[in-house]
XYZ file of C-alpha atoms in Angstrom:
266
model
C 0.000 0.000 0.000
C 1.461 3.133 -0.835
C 2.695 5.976 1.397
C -0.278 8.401 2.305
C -0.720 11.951 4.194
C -2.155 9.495 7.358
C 1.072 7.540 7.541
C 3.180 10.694 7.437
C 0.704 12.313 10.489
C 1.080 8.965 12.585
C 4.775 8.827 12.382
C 5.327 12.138 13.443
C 3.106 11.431 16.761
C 5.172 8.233 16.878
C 7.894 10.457 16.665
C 6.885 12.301 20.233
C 5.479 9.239 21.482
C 9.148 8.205 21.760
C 10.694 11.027 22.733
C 8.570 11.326 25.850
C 8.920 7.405 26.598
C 13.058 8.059 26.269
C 13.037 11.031 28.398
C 10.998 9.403 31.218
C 13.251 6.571 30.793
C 16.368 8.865 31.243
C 15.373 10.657 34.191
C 14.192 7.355 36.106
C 17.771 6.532 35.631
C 19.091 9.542 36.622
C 21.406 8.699 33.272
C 20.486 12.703 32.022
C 18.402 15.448 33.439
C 14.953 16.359 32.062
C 14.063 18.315 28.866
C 15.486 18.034 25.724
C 19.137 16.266 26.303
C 17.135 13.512 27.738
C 15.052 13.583 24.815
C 17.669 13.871 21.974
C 20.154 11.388 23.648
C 18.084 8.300 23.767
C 18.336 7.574 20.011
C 15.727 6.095 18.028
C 13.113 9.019 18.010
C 13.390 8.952 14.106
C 12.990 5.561 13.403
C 8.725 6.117 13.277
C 9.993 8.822 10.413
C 12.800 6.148 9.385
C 10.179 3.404 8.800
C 8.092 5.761 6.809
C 10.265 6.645 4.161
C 11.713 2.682 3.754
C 8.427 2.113 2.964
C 8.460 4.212 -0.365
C 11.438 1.704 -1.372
C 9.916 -1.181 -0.508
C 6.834 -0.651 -2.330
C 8.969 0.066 -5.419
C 10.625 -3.436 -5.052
C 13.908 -2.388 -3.740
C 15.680 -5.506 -1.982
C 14.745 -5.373 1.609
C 18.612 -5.275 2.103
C 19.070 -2.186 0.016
C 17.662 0.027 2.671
C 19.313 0.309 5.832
C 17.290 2.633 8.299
C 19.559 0.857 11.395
C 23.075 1.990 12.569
C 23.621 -2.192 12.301
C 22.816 -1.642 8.936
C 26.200 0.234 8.216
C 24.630 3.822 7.437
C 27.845 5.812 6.407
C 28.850 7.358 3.737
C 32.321 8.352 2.270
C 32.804 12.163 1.877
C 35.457 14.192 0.191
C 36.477 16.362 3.129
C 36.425 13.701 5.581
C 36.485 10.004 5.012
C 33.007 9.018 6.151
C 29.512 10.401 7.228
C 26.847 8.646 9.231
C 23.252 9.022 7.540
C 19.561 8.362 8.827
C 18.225 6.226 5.922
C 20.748 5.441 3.057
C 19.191 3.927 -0.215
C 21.531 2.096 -2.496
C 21.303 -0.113 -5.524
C 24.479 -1.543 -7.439
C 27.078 1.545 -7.504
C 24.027 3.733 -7.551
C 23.146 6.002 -4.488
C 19.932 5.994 -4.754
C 18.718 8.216 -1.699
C 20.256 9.071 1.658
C 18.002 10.792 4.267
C 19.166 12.833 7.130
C 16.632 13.862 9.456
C 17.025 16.598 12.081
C 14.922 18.148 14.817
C 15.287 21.448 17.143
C 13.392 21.531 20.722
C 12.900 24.079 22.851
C 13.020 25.902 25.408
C 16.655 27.466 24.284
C 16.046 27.144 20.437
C 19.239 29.412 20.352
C 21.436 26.841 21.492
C 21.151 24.235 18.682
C 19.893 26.510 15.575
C 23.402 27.222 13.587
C 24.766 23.569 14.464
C 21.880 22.103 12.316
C 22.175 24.663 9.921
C 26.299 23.808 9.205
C 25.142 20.176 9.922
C 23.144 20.246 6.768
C 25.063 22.012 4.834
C 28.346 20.333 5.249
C 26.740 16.727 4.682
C 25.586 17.998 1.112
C 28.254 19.523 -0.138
C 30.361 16.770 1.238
C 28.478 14.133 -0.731
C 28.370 16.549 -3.548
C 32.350 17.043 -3.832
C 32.372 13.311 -3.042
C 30.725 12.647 -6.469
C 32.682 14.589 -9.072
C 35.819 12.408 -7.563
C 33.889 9.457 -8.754
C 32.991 7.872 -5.010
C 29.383 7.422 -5.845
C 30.388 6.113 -9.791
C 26.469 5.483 -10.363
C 23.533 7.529 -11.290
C 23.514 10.818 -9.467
C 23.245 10.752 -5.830
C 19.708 11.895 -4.677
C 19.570 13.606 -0.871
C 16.780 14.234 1.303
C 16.380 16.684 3.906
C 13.406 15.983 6.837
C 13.217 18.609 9.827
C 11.040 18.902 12.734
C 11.281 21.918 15.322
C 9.201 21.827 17.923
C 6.127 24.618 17.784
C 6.589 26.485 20.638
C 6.522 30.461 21.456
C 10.117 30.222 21.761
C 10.635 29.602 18.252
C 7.316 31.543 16.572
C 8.675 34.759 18.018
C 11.140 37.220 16.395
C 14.835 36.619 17.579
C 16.982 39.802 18.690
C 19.854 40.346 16.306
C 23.441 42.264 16.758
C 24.308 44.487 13.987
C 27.591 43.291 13.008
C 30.400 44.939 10.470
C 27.816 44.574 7.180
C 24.230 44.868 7.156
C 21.780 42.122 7.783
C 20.468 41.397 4.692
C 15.957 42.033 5.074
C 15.130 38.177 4.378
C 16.207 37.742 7.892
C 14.440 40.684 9.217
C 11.369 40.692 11.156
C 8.846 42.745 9.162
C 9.529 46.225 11.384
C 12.910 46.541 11.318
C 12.936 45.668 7.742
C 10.705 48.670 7.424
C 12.848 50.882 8.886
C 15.847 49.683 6.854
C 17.394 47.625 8.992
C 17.830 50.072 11.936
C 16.231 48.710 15.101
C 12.397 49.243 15.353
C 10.301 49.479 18.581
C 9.691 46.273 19.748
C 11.193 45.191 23.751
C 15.125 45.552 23.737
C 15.522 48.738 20.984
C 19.221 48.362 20.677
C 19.026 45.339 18.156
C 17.760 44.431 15.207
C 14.503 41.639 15.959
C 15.177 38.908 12.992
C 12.500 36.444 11.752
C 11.472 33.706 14.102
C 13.472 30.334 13.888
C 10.698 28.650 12.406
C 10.490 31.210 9.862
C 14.607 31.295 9.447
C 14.894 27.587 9.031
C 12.114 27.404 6.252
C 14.087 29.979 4.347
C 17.215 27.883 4.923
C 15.449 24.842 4.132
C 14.318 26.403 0.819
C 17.748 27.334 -0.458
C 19.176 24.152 0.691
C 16.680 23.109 -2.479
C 16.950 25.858 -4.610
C 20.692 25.603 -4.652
C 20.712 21.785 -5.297
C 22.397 20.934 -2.002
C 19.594 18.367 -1.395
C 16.698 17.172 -3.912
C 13.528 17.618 -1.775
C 13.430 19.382 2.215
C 9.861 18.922 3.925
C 10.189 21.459 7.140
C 7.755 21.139 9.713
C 6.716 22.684 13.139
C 5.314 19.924 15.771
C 4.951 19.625 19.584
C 4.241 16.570 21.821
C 0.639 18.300 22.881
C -0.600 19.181 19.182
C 1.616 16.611 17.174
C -0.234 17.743 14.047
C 2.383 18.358 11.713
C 2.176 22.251 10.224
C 3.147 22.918 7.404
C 4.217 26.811 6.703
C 5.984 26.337 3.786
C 4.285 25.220 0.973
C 7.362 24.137 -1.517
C 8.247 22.108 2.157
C 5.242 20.527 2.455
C 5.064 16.584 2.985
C 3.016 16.455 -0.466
C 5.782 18.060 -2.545
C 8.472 16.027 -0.061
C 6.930 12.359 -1.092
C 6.161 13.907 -4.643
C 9.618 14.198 -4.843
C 10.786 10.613 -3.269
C 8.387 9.256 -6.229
C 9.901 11.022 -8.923
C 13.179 9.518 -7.846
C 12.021 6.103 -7.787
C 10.362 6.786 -11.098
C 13.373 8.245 -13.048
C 15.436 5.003 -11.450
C 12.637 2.735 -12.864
C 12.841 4.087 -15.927
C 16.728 3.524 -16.020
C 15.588 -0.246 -14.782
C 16.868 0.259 -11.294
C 16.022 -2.262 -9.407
C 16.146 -4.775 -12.200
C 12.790 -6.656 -12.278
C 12.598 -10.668 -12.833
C 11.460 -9.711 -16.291
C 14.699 -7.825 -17.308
C-alpha cells in the first residue's frame, strides 16, 4: 500500500510518542536530566519517520537489504572532506546512491542553542556528498539527498529573535517585518538596541528552501510539531510533505525508468 498523508501524520506522533517514553526513561535513571538532552540522547526518536520513508522503497521493489534505516545496517557514507559520514536512511542499488536521508529536529526551550549547528550540519553533509561525487565515489547515477526537519512549535521559536548588527548589514530576508521597514535600523519592539530577525521557524524554512533551490539536497519537507498538538504544520508550501513524497516518487520513477532495481522480467 502506498505511502499516504495518514502515515506521514502517525509517524510524526510516533515520533513524540518516543521522545517522551526516552526522556521518562532517562530521568528514572538519573542517566540525564529532564528536557530536551534527555530527549535527543536516547536515540531512536526517528525511526517512526525512518520506517516511513523505507516504505516508499519497498513498495517500489527495492531488496529489503538495500535500505538500511539501522546503525547495524552500516549507514555511512564516504565524503570528500572527511572520510566518512553517518546518515539516517541510506538507499543504495548496485554503484548507484539511490537516496540518503538525514533527518534533524530542534526543541525548545533554548532554540538558540542548537539553531546554527543544524544549519552547518546540513550544509556540510551535502556539499560533502556533492564534492564526493565529481571524484567518482558514488560512480552510479547521481546521488539523490533528502532533507526531513522537525522543530518543535513552541513560542520560543514563533517569536522574532533579537539580532546584533555586526560589520555589514543584515540582509531584510532575515528581518522581522519592522525593522525591515525601517531599513534595517532597530524598530520598537522590547530591547531597541538590536535588530529583531524572523522567528526560527520562519529562518529555518528559508534555509530549508535554499538548501533546495541551490541543489544541495533534492527535496526538504520542514515542519513545526509539539508533543501536545503533534499535528504536523506545514508553513511552507514548496516544504510541504506532499511536494516532499512527490519528490521521493519522482526519484524512484526516473530510477525505474533507467531499470533500477532490475525486475525478474529484465
Amino acid at each position: 500500500m502506498a505511502v499516504d498523508r495518514q502515515d506521514f501524520e502517525r509517524a510524526v506522533a510516533a515520533y513524540w510518542g518516543v521522545k517522551n517514553t526516552q526522556n521518562e526513561k532517562s530521568t528514572l535513571k538519573g542517566a540525564v536530566g529532564a528536557g530536551t538532552a534527555g530527549k535527543v540522547r536516547g536515540g531512536q526518536h526517528f525511526d517512526p519517520i525512518a520506517e516511513l520513508l523505507r516504505q516508499f522503497f519497498l513498495d517500489a521493489k527495492f531488496p529489503v537489504g538495500s535500505i538500511r534505516v539501522k546503525v547495524s545496517d552500516r549507514l555511512e557514507l564516504p565524503g570528500f572532506y572527511r572520510a566518512s559520514k553517518r546518515w539516517d536512511v541510506v538507499v543504495t542499488y548496485e554503484e548507484t546512491l539511490v537516496a540518503a536521508f538525514e533527518l534533524k529536529a530542534l526543541g525548545g526551550p533554548s532554540f538558540g542553542n542548537n539553531f546554527n549547528n543544524r544549519v552547518e550540519e546540513a550544509l556540510g553533509s551535502a556539499v560533502d556528498v556533492r564534492r564526493a561525487r565529481l571524484a567518482e565515489l558514488y560512480p552510479g547515477e547521481r546521488p539523490w539527498l533528502g532533507y526531513f526537519f522537525i522543530m518543535e512549535d513552541a513560542p520560543g521559536s514563533r517569536y522574532p529573535v533579537a539580532l546584533d548588527q555586526g560589520a555589514f548589514p543584515i540582509p531584510d530576508v532575515w528581518l522581522a517585518d519592522c525593522c525591515s521597514a525601517t531599513g534595517g535600523k532597530p524598530c520598537g519592539l522590547p530591547n531597541r538596541k538590536k535588530l529583531h530577525g524572523k522567528s526560527y521557524q520562519e529562518r529555518f524554512g528559508i534555509f530549508c528552501e535554499r538548501l533546495v533551490e541551490e541543489q544541495l539536497y533534492d527535496a526538504a519537507c520542514f515542519v513545526t510539531s509539539s508533543a501536545e498538538d503533534p499535528t504536523p504544520k506545514e508553513l511552507f508550501p514548496k516544504l510541504d510533505w506532499q511536494h516532499f513524497s512527490a519528490a521521493i516518487a519522482g526519484r524512484i520513477a526516473y530510477l525505474q525508468g533507467l531499470g533500477i532495481p532490475k525486475t525478474e522480467a529484465s
